[in-house]
Tab-separated table of C-alpha atoms in Angstrom:
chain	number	residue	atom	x	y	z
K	1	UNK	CA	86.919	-18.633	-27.824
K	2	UNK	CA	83.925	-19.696	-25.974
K	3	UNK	CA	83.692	-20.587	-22.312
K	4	UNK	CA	80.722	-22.964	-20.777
K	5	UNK	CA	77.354	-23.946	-22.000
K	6	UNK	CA	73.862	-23.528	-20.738
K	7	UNK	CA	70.723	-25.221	-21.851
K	8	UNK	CA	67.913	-22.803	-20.423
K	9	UNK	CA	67.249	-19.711	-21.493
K	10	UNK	CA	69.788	-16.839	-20.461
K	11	UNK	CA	70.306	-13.319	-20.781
K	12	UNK	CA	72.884	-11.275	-23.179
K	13	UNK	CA	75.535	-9.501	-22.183
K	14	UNK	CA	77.655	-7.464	-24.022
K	15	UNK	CA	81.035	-5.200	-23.035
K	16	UNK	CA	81.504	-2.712	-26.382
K	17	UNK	CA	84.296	-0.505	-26.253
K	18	UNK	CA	85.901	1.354	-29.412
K	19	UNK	CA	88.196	-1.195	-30.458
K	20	UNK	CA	86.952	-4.720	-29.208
K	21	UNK	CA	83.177	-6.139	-28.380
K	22	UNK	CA	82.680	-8.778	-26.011
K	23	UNK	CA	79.945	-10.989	-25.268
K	24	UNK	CA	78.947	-13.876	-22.864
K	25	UNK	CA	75.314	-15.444	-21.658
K	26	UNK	CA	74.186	-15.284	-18.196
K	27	UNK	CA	71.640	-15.356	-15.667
K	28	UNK	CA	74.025	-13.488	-12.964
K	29	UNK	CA	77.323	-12.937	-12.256
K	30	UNK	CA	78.243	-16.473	-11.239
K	31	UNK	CA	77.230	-17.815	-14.261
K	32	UNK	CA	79.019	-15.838	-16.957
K	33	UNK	CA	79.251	-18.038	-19.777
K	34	UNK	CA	80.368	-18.640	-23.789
K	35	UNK	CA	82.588	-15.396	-23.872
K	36	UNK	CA	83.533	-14.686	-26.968
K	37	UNK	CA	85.457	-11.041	-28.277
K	38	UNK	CA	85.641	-9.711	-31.636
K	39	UNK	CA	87.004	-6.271	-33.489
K	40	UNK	CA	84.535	-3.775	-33.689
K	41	UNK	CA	85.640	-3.232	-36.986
K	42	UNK	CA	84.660	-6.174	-38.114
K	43	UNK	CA	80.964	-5.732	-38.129
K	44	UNK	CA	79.192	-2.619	-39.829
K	45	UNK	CA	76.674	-2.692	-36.809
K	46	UNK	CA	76.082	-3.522	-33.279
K	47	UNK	CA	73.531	-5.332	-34.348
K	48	UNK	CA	75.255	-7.261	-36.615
K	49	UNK	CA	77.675	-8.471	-34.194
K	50	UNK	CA	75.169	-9.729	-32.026
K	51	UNK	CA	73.708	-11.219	-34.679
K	52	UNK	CA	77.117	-13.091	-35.778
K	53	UNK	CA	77.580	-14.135	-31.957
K	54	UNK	CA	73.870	-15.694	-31.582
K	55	UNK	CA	75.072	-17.809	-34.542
K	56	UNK	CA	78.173	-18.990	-33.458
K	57	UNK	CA	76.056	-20.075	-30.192
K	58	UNK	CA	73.861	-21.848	-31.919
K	59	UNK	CA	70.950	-19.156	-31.561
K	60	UNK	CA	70.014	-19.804	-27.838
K	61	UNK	CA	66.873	-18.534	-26.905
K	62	UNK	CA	67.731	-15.218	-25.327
K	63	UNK	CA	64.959	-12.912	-22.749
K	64	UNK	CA	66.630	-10.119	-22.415
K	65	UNK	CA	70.027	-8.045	-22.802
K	66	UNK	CA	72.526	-5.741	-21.079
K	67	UNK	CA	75.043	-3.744	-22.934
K	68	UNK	CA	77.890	-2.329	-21.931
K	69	UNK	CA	79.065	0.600	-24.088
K	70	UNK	CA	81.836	3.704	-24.651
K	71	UNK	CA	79.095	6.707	-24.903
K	72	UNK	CA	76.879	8.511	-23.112
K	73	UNK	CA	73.874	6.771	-22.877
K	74	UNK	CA	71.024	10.031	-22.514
K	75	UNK	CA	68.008	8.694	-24.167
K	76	UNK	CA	66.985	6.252	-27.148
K	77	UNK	CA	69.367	7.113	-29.859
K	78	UNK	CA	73.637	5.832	-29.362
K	79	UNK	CA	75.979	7.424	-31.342
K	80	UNK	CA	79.619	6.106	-30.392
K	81	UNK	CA	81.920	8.480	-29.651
K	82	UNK	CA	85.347	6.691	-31.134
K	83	UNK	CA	83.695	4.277	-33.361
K	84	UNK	CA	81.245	4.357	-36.162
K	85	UNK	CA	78.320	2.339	-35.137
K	86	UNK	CA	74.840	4.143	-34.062
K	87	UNK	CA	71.812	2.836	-33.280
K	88	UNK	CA	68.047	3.225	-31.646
K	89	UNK	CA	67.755	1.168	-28.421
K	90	UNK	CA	64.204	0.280	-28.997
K	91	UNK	CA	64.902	-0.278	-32.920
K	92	UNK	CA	67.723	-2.704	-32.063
K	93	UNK	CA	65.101	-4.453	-28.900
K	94	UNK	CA	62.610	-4.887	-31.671
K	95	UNK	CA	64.914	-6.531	-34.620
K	96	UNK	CA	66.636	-8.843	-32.035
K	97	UNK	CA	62.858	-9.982	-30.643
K	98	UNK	CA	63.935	-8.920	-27.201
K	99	UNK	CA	62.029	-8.658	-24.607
K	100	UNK	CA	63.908	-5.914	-22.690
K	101	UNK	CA	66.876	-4.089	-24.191
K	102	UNK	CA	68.994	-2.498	-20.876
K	103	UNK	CA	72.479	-0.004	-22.544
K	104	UNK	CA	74.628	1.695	-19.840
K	105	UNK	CA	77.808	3.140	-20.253
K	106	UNK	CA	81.053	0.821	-20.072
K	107	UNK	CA	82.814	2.450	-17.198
K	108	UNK	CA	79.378	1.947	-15.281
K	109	UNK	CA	79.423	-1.428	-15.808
K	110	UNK	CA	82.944	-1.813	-15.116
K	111	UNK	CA	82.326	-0.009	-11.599
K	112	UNK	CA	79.727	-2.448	-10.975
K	113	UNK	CA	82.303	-5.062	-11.337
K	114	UNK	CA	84.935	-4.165	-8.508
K	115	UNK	CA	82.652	-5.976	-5.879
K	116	UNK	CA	82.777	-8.961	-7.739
K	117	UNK	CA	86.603	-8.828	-8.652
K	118	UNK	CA	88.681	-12.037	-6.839
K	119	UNK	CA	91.784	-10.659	-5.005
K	120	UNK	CA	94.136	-12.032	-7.723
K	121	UNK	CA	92.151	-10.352	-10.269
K	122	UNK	CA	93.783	-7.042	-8.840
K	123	UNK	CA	97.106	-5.257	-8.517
K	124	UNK	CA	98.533	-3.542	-5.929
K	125	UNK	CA	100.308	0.096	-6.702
K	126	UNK	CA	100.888	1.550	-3.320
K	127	UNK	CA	98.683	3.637	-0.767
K	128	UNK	CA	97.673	2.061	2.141
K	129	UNK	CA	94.763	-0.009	3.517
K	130	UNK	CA	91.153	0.740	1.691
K	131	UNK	CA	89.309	2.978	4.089
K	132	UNK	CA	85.342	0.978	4.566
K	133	UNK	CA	82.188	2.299	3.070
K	134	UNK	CA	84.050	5.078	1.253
K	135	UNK	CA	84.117	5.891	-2.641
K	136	UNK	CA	85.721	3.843	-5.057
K	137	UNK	CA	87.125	5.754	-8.217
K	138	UNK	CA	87.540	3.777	-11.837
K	139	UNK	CA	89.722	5.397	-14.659
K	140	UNK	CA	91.144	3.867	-17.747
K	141	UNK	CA	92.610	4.904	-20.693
K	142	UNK	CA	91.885	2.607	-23.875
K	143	UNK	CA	90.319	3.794	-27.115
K	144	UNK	CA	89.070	6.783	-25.120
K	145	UNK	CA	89.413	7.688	-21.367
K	146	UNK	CA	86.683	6.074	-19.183
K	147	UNK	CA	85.875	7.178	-15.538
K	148	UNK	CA	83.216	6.328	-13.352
K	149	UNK	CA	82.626	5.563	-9.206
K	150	UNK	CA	81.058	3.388	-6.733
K	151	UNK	CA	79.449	5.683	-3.685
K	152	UNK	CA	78.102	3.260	-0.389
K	153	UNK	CA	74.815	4.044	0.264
K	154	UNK	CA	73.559	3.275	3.819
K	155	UNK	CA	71.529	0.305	3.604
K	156	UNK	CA	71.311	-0.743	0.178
K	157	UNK	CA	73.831	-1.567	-2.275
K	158	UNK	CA	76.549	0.334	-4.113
K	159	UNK	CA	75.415	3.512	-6.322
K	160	UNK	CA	77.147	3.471	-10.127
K	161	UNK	CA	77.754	7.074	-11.499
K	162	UNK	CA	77.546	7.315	-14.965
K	163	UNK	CA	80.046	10.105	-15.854
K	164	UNK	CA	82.278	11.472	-18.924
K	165	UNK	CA	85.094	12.458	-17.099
K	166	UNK	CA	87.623	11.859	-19.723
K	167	UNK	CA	86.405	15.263	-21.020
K	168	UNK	CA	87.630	17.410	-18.179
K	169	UNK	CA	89.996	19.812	-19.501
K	170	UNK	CA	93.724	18.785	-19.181
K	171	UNK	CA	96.048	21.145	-17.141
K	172	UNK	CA	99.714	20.912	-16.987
K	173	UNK	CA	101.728	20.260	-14.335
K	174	UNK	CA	105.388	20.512	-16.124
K	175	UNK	CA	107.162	22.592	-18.802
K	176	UNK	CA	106.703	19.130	-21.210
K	177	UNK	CA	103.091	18.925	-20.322
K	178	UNK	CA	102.858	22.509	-21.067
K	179	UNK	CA	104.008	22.581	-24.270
K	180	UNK	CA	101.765	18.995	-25.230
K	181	UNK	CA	98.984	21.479	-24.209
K	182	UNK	CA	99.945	23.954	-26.697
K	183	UNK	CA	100.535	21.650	-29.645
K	184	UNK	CA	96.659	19.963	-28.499
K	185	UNK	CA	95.538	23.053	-28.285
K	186	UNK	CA	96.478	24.176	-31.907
K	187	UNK	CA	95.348	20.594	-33.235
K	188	UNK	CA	92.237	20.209	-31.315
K	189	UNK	CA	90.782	23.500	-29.537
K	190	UNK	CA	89.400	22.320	-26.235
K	191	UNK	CA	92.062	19.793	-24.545
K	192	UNK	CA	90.256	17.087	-22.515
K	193	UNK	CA	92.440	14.443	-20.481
K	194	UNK	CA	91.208	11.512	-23.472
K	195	UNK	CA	93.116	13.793	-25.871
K	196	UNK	CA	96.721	12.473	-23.987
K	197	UNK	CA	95.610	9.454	-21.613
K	198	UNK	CA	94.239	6.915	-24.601
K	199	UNK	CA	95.690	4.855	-27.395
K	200	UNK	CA	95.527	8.232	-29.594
K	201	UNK	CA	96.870	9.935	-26.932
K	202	UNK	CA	100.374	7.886	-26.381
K	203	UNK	CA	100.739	8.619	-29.774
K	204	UNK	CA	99.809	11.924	-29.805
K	205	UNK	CA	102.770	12.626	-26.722
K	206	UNK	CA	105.092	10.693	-28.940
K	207	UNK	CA	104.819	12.328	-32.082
K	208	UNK	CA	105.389	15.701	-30.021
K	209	UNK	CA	108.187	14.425	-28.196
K	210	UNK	CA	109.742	13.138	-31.979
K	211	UNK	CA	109.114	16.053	-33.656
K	212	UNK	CA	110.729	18.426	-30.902
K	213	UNK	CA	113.909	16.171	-31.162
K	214	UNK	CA	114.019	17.306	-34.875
K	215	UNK	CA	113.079	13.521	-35.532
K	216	UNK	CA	110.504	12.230	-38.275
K	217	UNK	CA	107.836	10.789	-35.814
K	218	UNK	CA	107.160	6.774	-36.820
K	219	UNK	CA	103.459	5.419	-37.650
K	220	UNK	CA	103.897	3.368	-34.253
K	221	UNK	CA	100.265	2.037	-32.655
K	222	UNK	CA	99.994	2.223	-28.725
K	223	UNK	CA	101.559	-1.489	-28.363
K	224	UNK	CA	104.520	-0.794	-30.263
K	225	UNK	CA	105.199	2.848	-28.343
K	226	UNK	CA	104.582	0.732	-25.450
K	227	UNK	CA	106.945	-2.316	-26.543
K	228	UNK	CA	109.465	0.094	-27.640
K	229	UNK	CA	109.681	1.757	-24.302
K	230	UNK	CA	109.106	-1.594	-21.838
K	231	UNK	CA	111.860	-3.055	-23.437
K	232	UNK	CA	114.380	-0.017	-23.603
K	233	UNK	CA	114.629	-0.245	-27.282
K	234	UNK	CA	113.641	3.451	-27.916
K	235	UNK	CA	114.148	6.720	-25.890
K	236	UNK	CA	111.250	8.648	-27.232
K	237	UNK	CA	109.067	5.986	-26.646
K	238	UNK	CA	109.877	5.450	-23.029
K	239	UNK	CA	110.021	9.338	-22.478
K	240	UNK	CA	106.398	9.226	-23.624
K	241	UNK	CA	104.781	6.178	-22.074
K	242	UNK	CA	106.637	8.120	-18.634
K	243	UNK	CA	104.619	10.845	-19.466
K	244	UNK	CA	101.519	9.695	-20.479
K	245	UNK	CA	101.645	7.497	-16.980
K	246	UNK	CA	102.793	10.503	-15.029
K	247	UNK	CA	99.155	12.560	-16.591
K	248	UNK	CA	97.625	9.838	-15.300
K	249	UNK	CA	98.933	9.939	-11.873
K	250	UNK	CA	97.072	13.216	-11.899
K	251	UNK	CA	94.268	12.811	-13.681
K	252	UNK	CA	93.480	9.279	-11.266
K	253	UNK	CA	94.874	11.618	-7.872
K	254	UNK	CA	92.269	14.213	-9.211
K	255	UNK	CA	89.514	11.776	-8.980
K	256	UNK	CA	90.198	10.426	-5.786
K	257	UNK	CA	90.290	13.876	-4.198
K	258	UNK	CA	86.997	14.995	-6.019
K	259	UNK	CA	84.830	11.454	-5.013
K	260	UNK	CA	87.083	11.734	-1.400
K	261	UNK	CA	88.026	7.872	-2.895
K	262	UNK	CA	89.512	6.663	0.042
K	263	UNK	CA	88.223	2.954	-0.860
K	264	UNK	CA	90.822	3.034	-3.857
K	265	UNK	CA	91.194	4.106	-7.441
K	266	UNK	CA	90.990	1.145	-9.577
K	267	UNK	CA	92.528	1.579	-12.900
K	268	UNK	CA	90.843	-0.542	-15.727
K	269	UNK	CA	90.957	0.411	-19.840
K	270	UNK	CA	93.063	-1.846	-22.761
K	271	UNK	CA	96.395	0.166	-22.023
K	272	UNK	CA	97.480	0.023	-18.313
K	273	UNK	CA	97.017	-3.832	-17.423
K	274	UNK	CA	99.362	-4.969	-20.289
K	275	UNK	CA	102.484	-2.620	-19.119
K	276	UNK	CA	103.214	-5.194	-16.355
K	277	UNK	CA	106.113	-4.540	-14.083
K	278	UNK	CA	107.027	-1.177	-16.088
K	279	UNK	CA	103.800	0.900	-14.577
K	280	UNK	CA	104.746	-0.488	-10.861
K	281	UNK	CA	108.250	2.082	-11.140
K	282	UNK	CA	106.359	4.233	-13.906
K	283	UNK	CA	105.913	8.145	-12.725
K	284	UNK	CA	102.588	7.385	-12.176
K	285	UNK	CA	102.588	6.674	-8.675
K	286	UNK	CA	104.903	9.537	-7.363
K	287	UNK	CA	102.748	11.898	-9.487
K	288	UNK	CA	99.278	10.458	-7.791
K	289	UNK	CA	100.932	11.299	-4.319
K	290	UNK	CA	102.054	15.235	-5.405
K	291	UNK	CA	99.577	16.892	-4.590
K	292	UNK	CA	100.853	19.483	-2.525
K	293	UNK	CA	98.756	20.026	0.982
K	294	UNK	CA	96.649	17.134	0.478
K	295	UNK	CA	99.865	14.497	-0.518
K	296	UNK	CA	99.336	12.532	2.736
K	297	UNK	CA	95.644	12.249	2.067
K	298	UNK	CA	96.744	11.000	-1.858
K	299	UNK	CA	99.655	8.437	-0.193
K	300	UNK	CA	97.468	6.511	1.867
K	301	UNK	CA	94.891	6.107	-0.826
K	302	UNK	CA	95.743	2.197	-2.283
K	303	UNK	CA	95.822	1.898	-6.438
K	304	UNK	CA	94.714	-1.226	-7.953
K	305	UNK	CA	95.396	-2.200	-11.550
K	306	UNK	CA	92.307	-4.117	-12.803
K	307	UNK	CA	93.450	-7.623	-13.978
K	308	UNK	CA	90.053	-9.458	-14.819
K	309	UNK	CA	89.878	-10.894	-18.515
K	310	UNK	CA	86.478	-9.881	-18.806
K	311	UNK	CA	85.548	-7.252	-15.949
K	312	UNK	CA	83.062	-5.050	-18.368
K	313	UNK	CA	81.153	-8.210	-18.558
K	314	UNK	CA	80.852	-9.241	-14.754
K	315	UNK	CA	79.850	-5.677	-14.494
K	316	UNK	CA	77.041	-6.124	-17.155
K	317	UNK	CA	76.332	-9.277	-15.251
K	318	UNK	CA	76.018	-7.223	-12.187
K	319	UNK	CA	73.624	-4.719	-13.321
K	320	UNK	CA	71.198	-8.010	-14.650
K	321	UNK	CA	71.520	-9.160	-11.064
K	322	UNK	CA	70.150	-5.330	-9.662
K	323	UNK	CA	67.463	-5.380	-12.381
K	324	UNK	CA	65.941	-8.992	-11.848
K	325	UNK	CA	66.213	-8.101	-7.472
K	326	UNK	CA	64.249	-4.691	-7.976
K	327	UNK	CA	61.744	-6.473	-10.093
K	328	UNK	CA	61.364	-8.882	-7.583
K	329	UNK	CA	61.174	-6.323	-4.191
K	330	UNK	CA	58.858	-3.711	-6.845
K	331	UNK	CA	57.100	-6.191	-8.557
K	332	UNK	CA	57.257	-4.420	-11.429
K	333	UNK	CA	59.348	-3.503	-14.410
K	334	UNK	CA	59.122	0.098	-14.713
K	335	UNK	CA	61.008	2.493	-16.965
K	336	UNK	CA	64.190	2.778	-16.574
K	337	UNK	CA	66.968	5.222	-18.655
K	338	UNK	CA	68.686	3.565	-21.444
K	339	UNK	CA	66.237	1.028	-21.782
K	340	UNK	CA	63.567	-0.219	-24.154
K	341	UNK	CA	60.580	-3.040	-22.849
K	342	UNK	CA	58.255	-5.069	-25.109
K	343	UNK	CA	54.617	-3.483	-24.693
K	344	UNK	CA	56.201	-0.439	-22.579
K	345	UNK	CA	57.510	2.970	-23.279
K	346	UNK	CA	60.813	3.400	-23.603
K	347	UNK	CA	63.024	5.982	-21.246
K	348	UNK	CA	64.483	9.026	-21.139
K	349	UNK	CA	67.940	9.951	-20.374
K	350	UNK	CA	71.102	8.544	-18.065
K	351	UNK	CA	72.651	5.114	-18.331
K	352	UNK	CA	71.896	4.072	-14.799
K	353	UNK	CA	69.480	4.562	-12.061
K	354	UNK	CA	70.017	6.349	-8.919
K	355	UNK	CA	68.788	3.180	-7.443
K	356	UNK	CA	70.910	0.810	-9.337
């Protein structure tokens, strides 16, 4: 479904996560426009999804891009961590006749979005008020587990960190979550927090939880555990979408107390924002708050579910908006990580600036 038109030529934008990709035209974030969202799956390339969405719009003429994506973005070459595609930055620049080819990770461009966010594109859960020019913490569970952070700077805008915190190891904190570390640990060696808090993940907790009831575990996807247990229809189910929100009370409490996020954690990802009223009473509130000593420094923190349709792409919007203001105060276009320039060399590693 597309969404407004625009007659000049505009920038793409593109939000790619392992399971959907998303893509709009803009020349900032007020003028987001023809969104349009597609399985990854159904493409055998990044490139070819572009390709397929430049058609359907009629092949505007396009300057430049940002993309969003779930990986590390270190230097040239992308290799997606829970989907197949790969590609080379400047390779893909070239074969779309880009300009200027800008990737960054998706959680940094979703971090970039929580300025931009309208107050009923947000949801409450708990803590108190959000404590001024102080860290903001993003986590979300989807495909993978995505986790980045706004820090204030003193007299320029906010700083993005590009991180891969969804591979910090997971620690129990109960008898059940030691024993889903033992049966992870046997499958899978190291045990990050992605390995429980994402789509594989719920069903990961499930199939333990089935198979220690002596039950055949079901070939249930993340919406149906998640159905299952909203609606009351299945014990195991709601026994593990408790405990998959109650490891994320940790894991989010964990990042507030390592940024010192007393501006809020804002949870974003496929998974959380469609559990509704269910997550508001969920564990995962109590367990954000136990944290021993520092539990009055967790309970004042406020929580806020990220309910934007399209956040990944205001945040890619965002990042434009930075790029097009330092080339106007620099008056240049230098070289900057994860991106590739007609005529210039392309960058080393990082997907954002310190400066972005």
């Amino acid at each position: 479904m597309f969404t407004g038109t625009h007659d000049r030529p505009q920038h793409l934008i593109a939000d790619i996560g392992g399971t959907n990709a998303r893509f709009a035209l803009c020349s900032g974030p007020a003028s987001v426009a023809r969104i349009a969202a597609w399985p990854v799956n159904h493409f055998s390339s990044l490139r070819e999804a572009i390709e397929h969405y430049l058609d359907e719009c009629g092949r505007p003429e396009i300057a430049g891009a940002v993309i969003g994506i779930a990986n590390p973005v270190l230097g040239d070459r992308i290799q997606m961590t829970n989907f197949n595609w790969s590609f080379s930055i400047e390779d893909l620049r070239r074969k779309l006749r880009l300009d200027a080819l800008h990737v960054i990770n998706d959680f940094t461009a979703l971090a970039l979005a929580l300025p931009h966010l309208a107050e009923n594109e947000l949801r409450r859960v708990g803590g108190g008020a959000s404590a001024p020019r102080t860290p903001l913490g993003v986590i979300g569970p989807g495909t993978g587990l995505g986790v980045s952070a706004l820090i204030p700077t003193p007299h320029g805008p906010w700083l993005p960190l590009a991180a891969e915190g969804g591979h910090v190891s997971f620690a129990a904190c109960n008898d059940l979550e030691q024993r889903l570390w033992e049966h992870a640990r046997a499958e899978f060696g190291h045990v990050s927090m992605e390995r429980l808090l994402s789509g594989a993940g719920l069903q990961f907790i499930h199939r333990c939880l089935s198979l220690e009831q002596g039950l055949q575990p079901q070939a249930l996807g993340p919406a149906d555990i998640s159905f299952l247990a909203i609606s009351d229809k299945d014990p195991t189910c709601r026994r593990a979408l408790d405990a998959f929100c109650a490891i994320l009370g940790t894991a989010a409490s964990d990042l507030a107390v390592t940024l010192g996020a007393r501006g809020g954690i804002y949870l974003g990802g496929g998974i959380i924002p469609k559990l509704g009223e269910y997550f508001l009473t969920s564990p995962f509130r109590a367990r954000f708050n136990d944290k021993g000593r520092f539990s009055d420094y967790l309970s004042a923190i406020p929580v806020f579910i990220i309910d934007a349709a399209y956040p990944g792409l205001t945040g890619a919007a965002a990042y434009l908006e930075r790029l097009e203001h330092d080339q106007i105060t620099a008056g240049t276009d230098s070289a900057r990580p994860g991106h590739a320039q007609r005529g210039g060399a392309q960058s080393r590693p990082a997907a954002a600036r310190p400066d972005a």
